[in-house]
mmCIF file of C-alpha atoms and ligand atoms in Angstrom:
data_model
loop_
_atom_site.group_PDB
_atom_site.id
_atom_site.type_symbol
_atom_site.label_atom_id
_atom_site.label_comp_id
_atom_site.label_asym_id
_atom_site.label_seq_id
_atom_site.Cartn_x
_atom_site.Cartn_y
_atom_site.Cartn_z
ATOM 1 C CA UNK H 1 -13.027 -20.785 -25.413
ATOM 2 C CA UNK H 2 -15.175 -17.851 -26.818
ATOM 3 C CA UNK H 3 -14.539 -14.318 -26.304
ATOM 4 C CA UNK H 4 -17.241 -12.278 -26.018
ATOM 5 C CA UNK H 5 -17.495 -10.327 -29.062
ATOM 6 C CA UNK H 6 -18.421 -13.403 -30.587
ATOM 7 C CA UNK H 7 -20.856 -15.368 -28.264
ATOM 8 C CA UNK H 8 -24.324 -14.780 -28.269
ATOM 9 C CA UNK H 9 -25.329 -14.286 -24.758
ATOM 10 C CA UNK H 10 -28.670 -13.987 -24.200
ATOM 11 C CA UNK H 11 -29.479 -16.888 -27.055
ATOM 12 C CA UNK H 12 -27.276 -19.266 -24.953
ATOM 13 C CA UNK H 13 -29.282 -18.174 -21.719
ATOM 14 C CA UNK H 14 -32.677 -18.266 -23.440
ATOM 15 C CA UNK H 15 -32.184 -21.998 -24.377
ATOM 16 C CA UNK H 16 -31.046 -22.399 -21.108
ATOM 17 C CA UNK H 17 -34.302 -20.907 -19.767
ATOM 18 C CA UNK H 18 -36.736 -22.308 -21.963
ATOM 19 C CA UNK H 19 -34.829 -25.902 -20.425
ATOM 20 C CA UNK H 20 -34.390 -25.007 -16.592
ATOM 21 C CA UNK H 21 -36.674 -21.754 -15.669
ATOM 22 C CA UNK H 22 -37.152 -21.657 -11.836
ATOM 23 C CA UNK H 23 -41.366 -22.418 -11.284
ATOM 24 C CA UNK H 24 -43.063 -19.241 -9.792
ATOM 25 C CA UNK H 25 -46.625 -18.521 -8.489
ATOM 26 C CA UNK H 26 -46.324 -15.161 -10.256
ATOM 27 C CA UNK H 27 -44.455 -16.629 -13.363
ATOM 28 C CA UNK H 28 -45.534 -17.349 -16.803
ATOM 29 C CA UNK H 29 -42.297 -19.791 -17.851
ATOM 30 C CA UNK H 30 -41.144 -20.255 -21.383
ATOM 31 C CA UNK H 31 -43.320 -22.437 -22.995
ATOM 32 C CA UNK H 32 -46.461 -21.128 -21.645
ATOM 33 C CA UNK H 33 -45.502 -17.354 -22.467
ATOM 34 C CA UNK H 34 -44.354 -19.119 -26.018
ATOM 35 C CA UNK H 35 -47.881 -20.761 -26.479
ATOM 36 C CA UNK H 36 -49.563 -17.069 -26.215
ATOM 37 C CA UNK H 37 -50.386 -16.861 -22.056
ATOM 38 C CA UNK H 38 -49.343 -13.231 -20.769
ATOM 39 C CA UNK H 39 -48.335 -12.380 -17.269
ATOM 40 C CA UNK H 40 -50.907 -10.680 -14.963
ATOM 41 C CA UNK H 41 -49.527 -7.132 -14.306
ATOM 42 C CA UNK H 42 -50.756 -7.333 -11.216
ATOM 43 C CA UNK H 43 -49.267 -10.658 -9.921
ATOM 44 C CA UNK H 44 -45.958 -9.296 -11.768
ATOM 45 C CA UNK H 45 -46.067 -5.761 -9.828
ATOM 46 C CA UNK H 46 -46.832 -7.161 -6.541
ATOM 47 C CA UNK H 47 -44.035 -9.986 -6.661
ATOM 48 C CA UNK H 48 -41.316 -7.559 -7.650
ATOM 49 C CA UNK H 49 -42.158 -5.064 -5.005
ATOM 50 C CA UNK H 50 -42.792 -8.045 -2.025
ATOM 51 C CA UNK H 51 -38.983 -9.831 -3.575
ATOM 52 C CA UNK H 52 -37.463 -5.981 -2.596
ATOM 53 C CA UNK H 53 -34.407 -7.133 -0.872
ATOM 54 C CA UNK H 54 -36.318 -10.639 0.163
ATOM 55 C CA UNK H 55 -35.589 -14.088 -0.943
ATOM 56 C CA UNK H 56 -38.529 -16.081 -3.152
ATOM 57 C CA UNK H 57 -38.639 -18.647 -0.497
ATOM 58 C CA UNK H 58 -39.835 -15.820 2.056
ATOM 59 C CA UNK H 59 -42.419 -14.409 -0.385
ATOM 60 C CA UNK H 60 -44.246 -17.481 -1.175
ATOM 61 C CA UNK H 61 -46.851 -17.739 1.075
ATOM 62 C CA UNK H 62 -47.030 -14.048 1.936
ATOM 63 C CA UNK H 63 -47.648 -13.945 -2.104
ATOM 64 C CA UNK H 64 -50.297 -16.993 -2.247
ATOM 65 C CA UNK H 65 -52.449 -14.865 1.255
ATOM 66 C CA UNK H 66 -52.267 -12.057 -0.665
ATOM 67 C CA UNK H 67 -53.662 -13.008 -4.156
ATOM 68 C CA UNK H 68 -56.169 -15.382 -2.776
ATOM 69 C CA UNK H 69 -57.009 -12.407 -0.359
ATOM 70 C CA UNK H 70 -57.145 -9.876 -3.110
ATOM 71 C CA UNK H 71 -57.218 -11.278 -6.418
ATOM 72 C CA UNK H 72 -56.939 -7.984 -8.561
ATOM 73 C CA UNK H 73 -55.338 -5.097 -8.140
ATOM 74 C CA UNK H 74 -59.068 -3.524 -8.096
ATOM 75 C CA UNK H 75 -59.633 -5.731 -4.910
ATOM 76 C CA UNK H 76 -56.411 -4.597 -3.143
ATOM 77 C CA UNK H 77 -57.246 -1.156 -3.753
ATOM 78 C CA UNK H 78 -60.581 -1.215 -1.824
ATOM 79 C CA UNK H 79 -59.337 -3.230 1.059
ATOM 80 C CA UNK H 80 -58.907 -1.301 4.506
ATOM 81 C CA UNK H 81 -55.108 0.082 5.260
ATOM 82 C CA UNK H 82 -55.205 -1.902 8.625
ATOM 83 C CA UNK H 83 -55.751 -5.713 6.474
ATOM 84 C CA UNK H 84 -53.404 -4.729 4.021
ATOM 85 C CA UNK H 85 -50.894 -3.847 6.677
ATOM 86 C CA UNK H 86 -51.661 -6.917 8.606
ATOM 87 C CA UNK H 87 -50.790 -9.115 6.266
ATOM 88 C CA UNK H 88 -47.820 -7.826 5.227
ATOM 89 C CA UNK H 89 -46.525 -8.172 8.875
ATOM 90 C CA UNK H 90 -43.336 -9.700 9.161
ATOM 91 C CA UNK H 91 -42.164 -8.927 5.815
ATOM 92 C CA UNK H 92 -40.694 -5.725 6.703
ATOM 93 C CA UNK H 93 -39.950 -2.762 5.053
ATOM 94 C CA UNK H 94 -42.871 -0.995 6.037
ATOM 95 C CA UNK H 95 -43.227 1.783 3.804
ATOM 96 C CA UNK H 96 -43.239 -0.421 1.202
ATOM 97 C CA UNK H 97 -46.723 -1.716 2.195
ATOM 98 C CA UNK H 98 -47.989 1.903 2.198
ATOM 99 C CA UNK H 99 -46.706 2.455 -1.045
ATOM 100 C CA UNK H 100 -48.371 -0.761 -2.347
ATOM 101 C CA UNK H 101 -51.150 -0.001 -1.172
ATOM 102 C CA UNK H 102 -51.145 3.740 -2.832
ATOM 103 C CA UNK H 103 -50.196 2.476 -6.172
ATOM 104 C CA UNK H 104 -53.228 0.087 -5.948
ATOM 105 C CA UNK H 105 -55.334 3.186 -5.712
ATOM 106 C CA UNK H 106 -53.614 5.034 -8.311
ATOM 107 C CA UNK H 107 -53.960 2.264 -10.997
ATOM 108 C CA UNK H 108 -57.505 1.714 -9.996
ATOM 109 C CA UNK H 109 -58.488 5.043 -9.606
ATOM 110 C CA UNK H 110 -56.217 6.898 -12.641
ATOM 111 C CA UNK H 111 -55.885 3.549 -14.826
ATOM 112 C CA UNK H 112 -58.817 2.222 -14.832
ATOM 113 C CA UNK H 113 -57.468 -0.660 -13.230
ATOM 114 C CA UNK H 114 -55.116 -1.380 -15.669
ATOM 115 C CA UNK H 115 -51.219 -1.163 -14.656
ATOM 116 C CA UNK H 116 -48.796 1.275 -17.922
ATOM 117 C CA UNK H 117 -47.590 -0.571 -19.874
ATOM 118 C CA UNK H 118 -44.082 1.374 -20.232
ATOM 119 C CA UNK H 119 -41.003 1.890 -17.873
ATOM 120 C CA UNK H 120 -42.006 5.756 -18.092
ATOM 121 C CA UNK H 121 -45.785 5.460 -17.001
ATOM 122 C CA UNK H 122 -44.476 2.851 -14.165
ATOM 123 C CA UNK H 123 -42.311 4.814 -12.761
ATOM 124 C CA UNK H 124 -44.626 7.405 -12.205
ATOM 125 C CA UNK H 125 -46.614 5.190 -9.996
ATOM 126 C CA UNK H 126 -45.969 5.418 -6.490
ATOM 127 C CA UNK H 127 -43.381 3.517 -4.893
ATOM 128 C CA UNK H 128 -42.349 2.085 -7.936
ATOM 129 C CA UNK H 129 -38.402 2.788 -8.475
ATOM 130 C CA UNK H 130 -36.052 2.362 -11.465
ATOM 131 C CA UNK H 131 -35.111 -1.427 -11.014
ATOM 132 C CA UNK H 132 -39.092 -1.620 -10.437
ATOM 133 C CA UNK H 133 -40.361 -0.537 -13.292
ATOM 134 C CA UNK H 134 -37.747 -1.947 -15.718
ATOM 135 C CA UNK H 135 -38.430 -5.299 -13.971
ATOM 136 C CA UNK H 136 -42.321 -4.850 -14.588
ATOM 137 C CA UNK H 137 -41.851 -3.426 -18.244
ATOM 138 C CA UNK H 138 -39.914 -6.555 -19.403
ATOM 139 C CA UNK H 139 -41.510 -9.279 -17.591
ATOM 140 C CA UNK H 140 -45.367 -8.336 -17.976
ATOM 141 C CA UNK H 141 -45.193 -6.549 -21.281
ATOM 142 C CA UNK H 142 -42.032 -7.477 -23.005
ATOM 143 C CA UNK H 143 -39.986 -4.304 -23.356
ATOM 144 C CA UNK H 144 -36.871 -4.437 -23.839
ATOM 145 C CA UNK H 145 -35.922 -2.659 -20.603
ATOM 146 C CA UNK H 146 -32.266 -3.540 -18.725
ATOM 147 C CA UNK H 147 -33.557 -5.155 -15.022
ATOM 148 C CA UNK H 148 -30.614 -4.984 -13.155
ATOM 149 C CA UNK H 149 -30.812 -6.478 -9.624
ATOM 150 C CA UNK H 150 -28.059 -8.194 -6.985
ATOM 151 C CA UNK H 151 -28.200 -11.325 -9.281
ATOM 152 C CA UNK H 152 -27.686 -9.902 -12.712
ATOM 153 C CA UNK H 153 -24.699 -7.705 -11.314
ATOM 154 C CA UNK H 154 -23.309 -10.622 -9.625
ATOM 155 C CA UNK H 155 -23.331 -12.687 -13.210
ATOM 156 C CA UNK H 156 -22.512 -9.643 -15.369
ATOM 157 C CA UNK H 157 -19.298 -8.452 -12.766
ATOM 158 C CA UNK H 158 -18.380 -12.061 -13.510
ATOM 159 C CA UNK H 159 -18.998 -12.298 -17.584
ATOM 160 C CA UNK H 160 -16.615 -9.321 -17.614
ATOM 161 C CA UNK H 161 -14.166 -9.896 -14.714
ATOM 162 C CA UNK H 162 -15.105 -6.623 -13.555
ATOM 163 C CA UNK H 163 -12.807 -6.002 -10.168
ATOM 164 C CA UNK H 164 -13.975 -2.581 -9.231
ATOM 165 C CA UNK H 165 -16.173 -2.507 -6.060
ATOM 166 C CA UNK H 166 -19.997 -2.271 -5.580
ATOM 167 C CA UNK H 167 -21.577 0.463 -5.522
ATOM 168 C CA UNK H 168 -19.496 2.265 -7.128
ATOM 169 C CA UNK H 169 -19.611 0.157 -10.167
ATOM 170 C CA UNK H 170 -23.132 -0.571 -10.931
ATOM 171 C CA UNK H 171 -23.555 1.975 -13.884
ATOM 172 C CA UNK H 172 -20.995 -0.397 -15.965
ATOM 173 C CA UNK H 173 -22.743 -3.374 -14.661
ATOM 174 C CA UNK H 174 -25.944 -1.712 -15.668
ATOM 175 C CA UNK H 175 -23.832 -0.860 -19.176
ATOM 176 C CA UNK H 176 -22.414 -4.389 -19.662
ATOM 177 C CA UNK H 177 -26.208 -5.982 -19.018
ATOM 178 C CA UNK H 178 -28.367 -3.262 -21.626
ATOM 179 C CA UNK H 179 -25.847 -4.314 -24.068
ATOM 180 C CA UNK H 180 -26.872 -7.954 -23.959
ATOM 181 C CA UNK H 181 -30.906 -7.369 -23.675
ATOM 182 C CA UNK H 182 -32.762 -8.202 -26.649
ATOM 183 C CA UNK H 183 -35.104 -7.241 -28.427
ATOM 184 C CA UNK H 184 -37.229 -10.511 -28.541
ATOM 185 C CA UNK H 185 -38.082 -11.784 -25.564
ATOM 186 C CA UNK H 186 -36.798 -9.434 -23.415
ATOM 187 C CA UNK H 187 -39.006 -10.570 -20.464
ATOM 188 C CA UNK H 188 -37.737 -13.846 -20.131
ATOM 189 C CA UNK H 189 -33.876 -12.484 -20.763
ATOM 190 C CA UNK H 190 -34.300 -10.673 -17.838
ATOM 191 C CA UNK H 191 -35.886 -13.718 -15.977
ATOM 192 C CA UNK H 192 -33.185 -16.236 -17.215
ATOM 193 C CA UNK H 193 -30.363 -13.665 -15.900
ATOM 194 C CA UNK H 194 -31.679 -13.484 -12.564
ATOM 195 C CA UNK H 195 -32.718 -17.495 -12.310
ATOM 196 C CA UNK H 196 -29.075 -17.810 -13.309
ATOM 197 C CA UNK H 197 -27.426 -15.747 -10.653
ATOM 198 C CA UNK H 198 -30.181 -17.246 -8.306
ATOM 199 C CA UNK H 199 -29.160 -21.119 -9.342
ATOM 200 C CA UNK H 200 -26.193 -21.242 -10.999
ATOM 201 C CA UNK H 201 -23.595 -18.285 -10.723
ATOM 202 C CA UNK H 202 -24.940 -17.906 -7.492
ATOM 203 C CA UNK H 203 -22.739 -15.796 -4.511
ATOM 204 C CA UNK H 204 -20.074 -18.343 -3.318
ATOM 205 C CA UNK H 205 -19.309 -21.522 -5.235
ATOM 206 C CA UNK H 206 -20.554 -20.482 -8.646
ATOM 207 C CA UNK H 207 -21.371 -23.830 -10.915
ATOM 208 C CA UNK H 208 -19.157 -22.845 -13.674
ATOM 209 C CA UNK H 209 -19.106 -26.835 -14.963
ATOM 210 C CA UNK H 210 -23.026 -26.260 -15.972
ATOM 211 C CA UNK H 211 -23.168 -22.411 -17.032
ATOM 212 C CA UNK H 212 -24.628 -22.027 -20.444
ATOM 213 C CA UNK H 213 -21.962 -18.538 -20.361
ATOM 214 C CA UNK H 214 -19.033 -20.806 -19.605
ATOM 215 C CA UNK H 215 -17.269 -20.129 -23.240
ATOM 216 C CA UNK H 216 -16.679 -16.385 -22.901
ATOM 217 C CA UNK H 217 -16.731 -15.883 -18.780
ATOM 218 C CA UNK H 218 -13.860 -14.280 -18.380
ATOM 219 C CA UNK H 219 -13.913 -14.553 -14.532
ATOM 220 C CA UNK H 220 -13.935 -17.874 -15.078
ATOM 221 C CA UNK H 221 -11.586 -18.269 -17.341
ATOM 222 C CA UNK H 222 -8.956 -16.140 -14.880
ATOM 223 C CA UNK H 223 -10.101 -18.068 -12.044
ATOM 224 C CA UNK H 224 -11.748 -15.134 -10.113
ATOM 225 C CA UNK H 225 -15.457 -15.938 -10.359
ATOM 226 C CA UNK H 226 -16.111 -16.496 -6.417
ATOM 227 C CA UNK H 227 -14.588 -13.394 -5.094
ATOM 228 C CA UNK H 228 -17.043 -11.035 -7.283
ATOM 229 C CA UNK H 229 -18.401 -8.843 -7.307
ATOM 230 C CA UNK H 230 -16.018 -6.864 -4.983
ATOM 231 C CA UNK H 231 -18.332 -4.263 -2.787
ATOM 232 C CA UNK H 232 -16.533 -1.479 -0.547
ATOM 233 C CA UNK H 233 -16.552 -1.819 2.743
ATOM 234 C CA UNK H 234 -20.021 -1.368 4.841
ATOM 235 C CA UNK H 235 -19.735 1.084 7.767
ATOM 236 C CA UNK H 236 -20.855 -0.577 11.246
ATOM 237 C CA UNK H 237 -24.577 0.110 11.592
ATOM 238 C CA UNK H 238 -24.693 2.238 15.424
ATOM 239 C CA UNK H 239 -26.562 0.804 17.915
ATOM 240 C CA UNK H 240 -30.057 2.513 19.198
ATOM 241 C CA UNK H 241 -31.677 1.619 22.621
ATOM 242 C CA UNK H 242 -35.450 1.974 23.377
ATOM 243 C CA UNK H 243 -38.445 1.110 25.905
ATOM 244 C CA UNK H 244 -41.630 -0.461 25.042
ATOM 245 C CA UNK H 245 -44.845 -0.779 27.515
ATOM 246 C CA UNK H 246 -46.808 -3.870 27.238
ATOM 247 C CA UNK H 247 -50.165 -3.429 29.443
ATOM 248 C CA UNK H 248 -52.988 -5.894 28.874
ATOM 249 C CA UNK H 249 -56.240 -5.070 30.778
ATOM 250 C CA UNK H 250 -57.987 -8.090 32.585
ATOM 251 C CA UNK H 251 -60.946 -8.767 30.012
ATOM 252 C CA UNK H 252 -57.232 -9.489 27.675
ATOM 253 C CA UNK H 253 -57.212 -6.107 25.911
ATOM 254 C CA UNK H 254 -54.308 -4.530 24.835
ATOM 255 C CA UNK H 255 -53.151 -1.014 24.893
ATOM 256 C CA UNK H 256 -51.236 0.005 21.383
ATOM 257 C CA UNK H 257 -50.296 2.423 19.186
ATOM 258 C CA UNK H 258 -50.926 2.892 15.722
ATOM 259 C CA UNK H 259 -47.395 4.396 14.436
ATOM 260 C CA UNK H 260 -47.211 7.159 12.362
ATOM 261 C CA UNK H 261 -47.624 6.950 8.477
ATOM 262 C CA UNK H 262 -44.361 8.399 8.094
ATOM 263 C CA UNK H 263 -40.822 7.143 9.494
ATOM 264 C CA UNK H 264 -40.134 3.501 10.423
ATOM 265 C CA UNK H 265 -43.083 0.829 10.951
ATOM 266 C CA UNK H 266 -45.179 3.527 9.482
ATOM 267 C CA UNK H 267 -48.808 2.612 10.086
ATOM 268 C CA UNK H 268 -48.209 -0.438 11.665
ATOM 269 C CA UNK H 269 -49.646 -1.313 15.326
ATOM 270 C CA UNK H 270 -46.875 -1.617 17.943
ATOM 271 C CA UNK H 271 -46.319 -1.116 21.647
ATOM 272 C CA UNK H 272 -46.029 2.284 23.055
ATOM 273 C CA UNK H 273 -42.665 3.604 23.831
ATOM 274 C CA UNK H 274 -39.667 5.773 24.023
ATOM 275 C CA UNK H 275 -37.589 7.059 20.422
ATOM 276 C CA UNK H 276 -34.754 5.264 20.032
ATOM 277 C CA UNK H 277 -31.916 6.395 20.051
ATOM 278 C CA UNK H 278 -28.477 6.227 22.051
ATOM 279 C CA UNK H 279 -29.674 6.817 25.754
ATOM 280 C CA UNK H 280 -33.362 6.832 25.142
ATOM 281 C CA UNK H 281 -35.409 8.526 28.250
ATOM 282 C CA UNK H 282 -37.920 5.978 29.766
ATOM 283 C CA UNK H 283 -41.536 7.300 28.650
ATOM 284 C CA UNK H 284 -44.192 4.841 30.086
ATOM 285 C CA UNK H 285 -47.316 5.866 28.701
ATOM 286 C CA UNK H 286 -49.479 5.784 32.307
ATOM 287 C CA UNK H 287 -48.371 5.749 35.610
ATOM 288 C CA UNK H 288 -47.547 2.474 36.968
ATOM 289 C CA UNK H 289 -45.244 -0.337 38.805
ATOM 290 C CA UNK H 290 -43.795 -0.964 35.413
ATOM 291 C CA UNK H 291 -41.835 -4.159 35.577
ATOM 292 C CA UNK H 292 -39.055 -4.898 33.409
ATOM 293 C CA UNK H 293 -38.544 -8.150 32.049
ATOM 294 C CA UNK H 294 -35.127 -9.588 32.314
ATOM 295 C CA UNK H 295 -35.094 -10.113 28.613
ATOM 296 C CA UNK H 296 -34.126 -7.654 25.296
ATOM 297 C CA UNK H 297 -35.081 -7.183 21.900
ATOM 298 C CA UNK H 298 -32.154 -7.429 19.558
ATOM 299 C CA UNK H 299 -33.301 -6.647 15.880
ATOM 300 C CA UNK H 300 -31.740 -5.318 13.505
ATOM 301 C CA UNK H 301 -33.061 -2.850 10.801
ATOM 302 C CA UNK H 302 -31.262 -1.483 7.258
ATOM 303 C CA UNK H 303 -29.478 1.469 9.331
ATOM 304 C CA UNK H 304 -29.158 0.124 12.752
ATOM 305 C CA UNK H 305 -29.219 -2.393 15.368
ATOM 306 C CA UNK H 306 -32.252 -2.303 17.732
ATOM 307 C CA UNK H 307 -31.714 -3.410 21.459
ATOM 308 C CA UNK H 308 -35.582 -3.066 23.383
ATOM 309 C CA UNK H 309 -35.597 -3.034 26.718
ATOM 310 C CA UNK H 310 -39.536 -4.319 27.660
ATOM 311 C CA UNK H 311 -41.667 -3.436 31.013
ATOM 312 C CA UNK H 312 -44.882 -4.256 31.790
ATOM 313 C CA UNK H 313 -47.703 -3.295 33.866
ATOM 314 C CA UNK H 314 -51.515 -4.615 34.389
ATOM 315 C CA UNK H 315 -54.018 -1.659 32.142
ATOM 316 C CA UNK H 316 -56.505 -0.596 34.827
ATOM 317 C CA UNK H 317 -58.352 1.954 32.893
ATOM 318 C CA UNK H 318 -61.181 1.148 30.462
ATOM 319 C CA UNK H 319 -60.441 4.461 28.248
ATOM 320 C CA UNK H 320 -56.451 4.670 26.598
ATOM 321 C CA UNK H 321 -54.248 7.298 27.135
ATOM 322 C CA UNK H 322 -54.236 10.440 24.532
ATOM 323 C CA UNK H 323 -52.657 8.920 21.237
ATOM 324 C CA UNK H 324 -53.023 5.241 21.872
ATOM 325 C CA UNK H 325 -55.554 2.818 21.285
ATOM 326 C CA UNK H 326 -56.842 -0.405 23.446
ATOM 327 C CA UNK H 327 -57.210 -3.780 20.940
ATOM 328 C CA UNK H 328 -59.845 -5.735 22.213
ATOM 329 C CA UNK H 329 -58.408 -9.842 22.760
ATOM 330 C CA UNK H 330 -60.251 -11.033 19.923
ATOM 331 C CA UNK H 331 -58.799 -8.295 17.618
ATOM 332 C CA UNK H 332 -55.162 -8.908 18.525
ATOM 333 C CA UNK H 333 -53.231 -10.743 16.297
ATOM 334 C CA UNK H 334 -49.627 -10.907 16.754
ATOM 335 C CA UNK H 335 -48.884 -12.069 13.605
ATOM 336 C CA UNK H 336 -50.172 -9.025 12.456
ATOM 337 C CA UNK H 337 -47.289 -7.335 14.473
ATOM 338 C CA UNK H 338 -43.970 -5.877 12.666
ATOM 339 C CA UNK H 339 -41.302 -8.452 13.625
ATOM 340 C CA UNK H 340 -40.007 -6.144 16.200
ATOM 341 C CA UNK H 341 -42.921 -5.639 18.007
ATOM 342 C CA UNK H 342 -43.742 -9.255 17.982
ATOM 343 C CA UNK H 343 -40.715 -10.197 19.463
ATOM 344 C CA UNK H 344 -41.310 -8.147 22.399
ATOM 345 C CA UNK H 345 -44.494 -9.853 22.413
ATOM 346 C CA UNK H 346 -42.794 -13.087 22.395
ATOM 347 C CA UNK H 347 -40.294 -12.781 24.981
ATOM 348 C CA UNK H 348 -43.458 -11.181 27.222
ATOM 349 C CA UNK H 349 -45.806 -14.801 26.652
ATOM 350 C CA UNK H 350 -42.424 -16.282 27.725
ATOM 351 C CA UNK H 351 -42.157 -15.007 31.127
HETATM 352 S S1 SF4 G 1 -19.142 -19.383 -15.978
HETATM 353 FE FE1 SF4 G 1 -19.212 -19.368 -13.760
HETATM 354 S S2 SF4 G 1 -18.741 -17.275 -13.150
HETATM 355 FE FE2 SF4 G 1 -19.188 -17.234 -15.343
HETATM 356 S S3 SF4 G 1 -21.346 -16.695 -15.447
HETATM 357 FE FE3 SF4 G 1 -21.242 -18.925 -15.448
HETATM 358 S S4 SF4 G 1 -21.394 -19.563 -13.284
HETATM 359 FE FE4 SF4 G 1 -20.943 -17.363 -13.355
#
């Protein structure tokens, strides 16, 4: 047994690395980055802000459309809002595609195309956040910046037996994680933390028997590992009702909206409707024997849980009401929809 003082952390998870780094389509591993090959900014920036509370299993191919689709960040900048949006569908998080899609601009318009290469000129990028930035700084230019996401708190609450709850807690986490970040390699540090808490200190059964920080885990070592880190209770998320109107016109068109840039789904195409909120009003957007469909929409988003209610009607005008837009049948995509909206769309081609 080691205690901590004494054990050289990040060398023991280095070697570990350099042995068992996860493979990534964005990734440079160890002996590639050792042999003189740099990450892509670009690749780097756009993985981080897609893995945003997503797993890398989910991001794959939405990862592999994307760079084949737009290749630099140069490319992604010029594309249309509307393809961008598209094929980000179903990844939600909405505003987060807006956001990608400004930063684009600003490091092709203010940065020549070339992302900062510091936590301080990141950050000033839109939508690019603290854990952001220090996760861009150390893995595409090797600073030696503290990335600190639900894996490294998870293995550092555990290195230290910390029993205090999350959130609370995260600015010793964040402590107790700078003070093991090197100054050598500090990209793939921060990448051999996280594929650790991904692979092997991971949430429930942690694989203590394999763990290159097995000498000085004290959570280990006091038989608390699986219980942490301890988070304080969530509040129930409420409950919001709505209506959405599907109407498709015979030649198959379909009347839409294009939501707001600001607020939830911002920018994305969905069916008209009423707010949502407790009791909703109805608020079809044409008068009409609106049917309902015996069928909801349960989804649930960060703050609350979504139930739809969905009604639909045959489109007998050629022209759409004020505000909404028809999408001709060869233009509709429903992949393109935000998950919500798609699975009113499902639960309609069900019927
Ligand atoms: S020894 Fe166990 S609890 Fe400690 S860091 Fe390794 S896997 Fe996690």
């Amino acid at each position: 047994m080691r205690d901590l003082q004494h054990f050289d952390v990040s060398g023991a998870l280095l070697d570990w690395y350099d042995r068992h780094a996860r493979e990534m389509p964005w990734r440079v591993g160890p002996a590639a980055r050792a042999a003189g090959t740099r990450p892509d900014p670009y690749r780097v920036w756009l993985s981080e802000v897609m893995l945003q509370q997503t797993t890398v299993a989910a991001v794959r191919d939405y990862f592999h459309r994307f760079t084949t689709r737009w290749p630099t960040v140069a490319a992604l900048a010029a594309a249309p809002d509307e393809a961008v949006m598209g094929e980000w569908a179903g990844l939600g998080y909405y505003a987060r595609a807006r956001n990608l899609l400004k930063c684009a601009r600003a490091v092709s318009e203010e940065h020549g195309g070339q992302f900062p290469d510091s936590y301080e000129g990141l950050i000033a990028l839109p939508g690019i956040g603290p854990y952001t930035a220090a996760a861009i700084a150390a893995i595409a230019f090797d600073r030696a910046e503290t990335v600190l996401d639900g894996n490294v708190e998870r293995v550092m609450a555990r290195l230290h037996d910390v029993q205090e709850p999350l959130p609370g807690v995260k600015p010793v986490l964040k402590e107790h994680a700078a003070a093991i970040t090197p100054a050598k390699r500090p990209g793939d540090h921060a990448q051999a933390v996280m594929d650790l808490g991904a692979t092997i200190c991971t949430p429930r059964t942690p694989a203590c028997g394999i763990c290159p920080l097995r000498p000085p885990c004290l959570a280990r070592q006091r038989g608390t590992a699986a219980d942490l880190p301890h988070k304080s209770p969530k509040k129930p998320k409420p409950i919001r009702h709505g209506h959405v109107y599907l109407a498709q016109h015979s030649d198959g068109g379909w009347l839409m909206e294009r939501r707001p840039d600001k607020g939830l789904l911002g920018g994305m195409l969905g069916w008209p409707g009423s707010d949502w909120s407790e009791a909703p009003e109805p608020s079809p957007p044409f008068e009409a024997q609106w049917r309902e469909l015996p069928a909801e929409v349960r989804h649930t988003f960060t703050h609350f849980h979504l139930i739809l209610r969905i009604h639909t009607a045959p489109l007998e005008v050629d022209t759409a009401p004020e505000g909404l837009v028809i999408i001709d049948k060869h233009a509709f995509r429903p992949s393109d929809l935000p998950t919500v909206m798609r699975k009113a769309f499902d639960l309609w081609r069900g019927q």
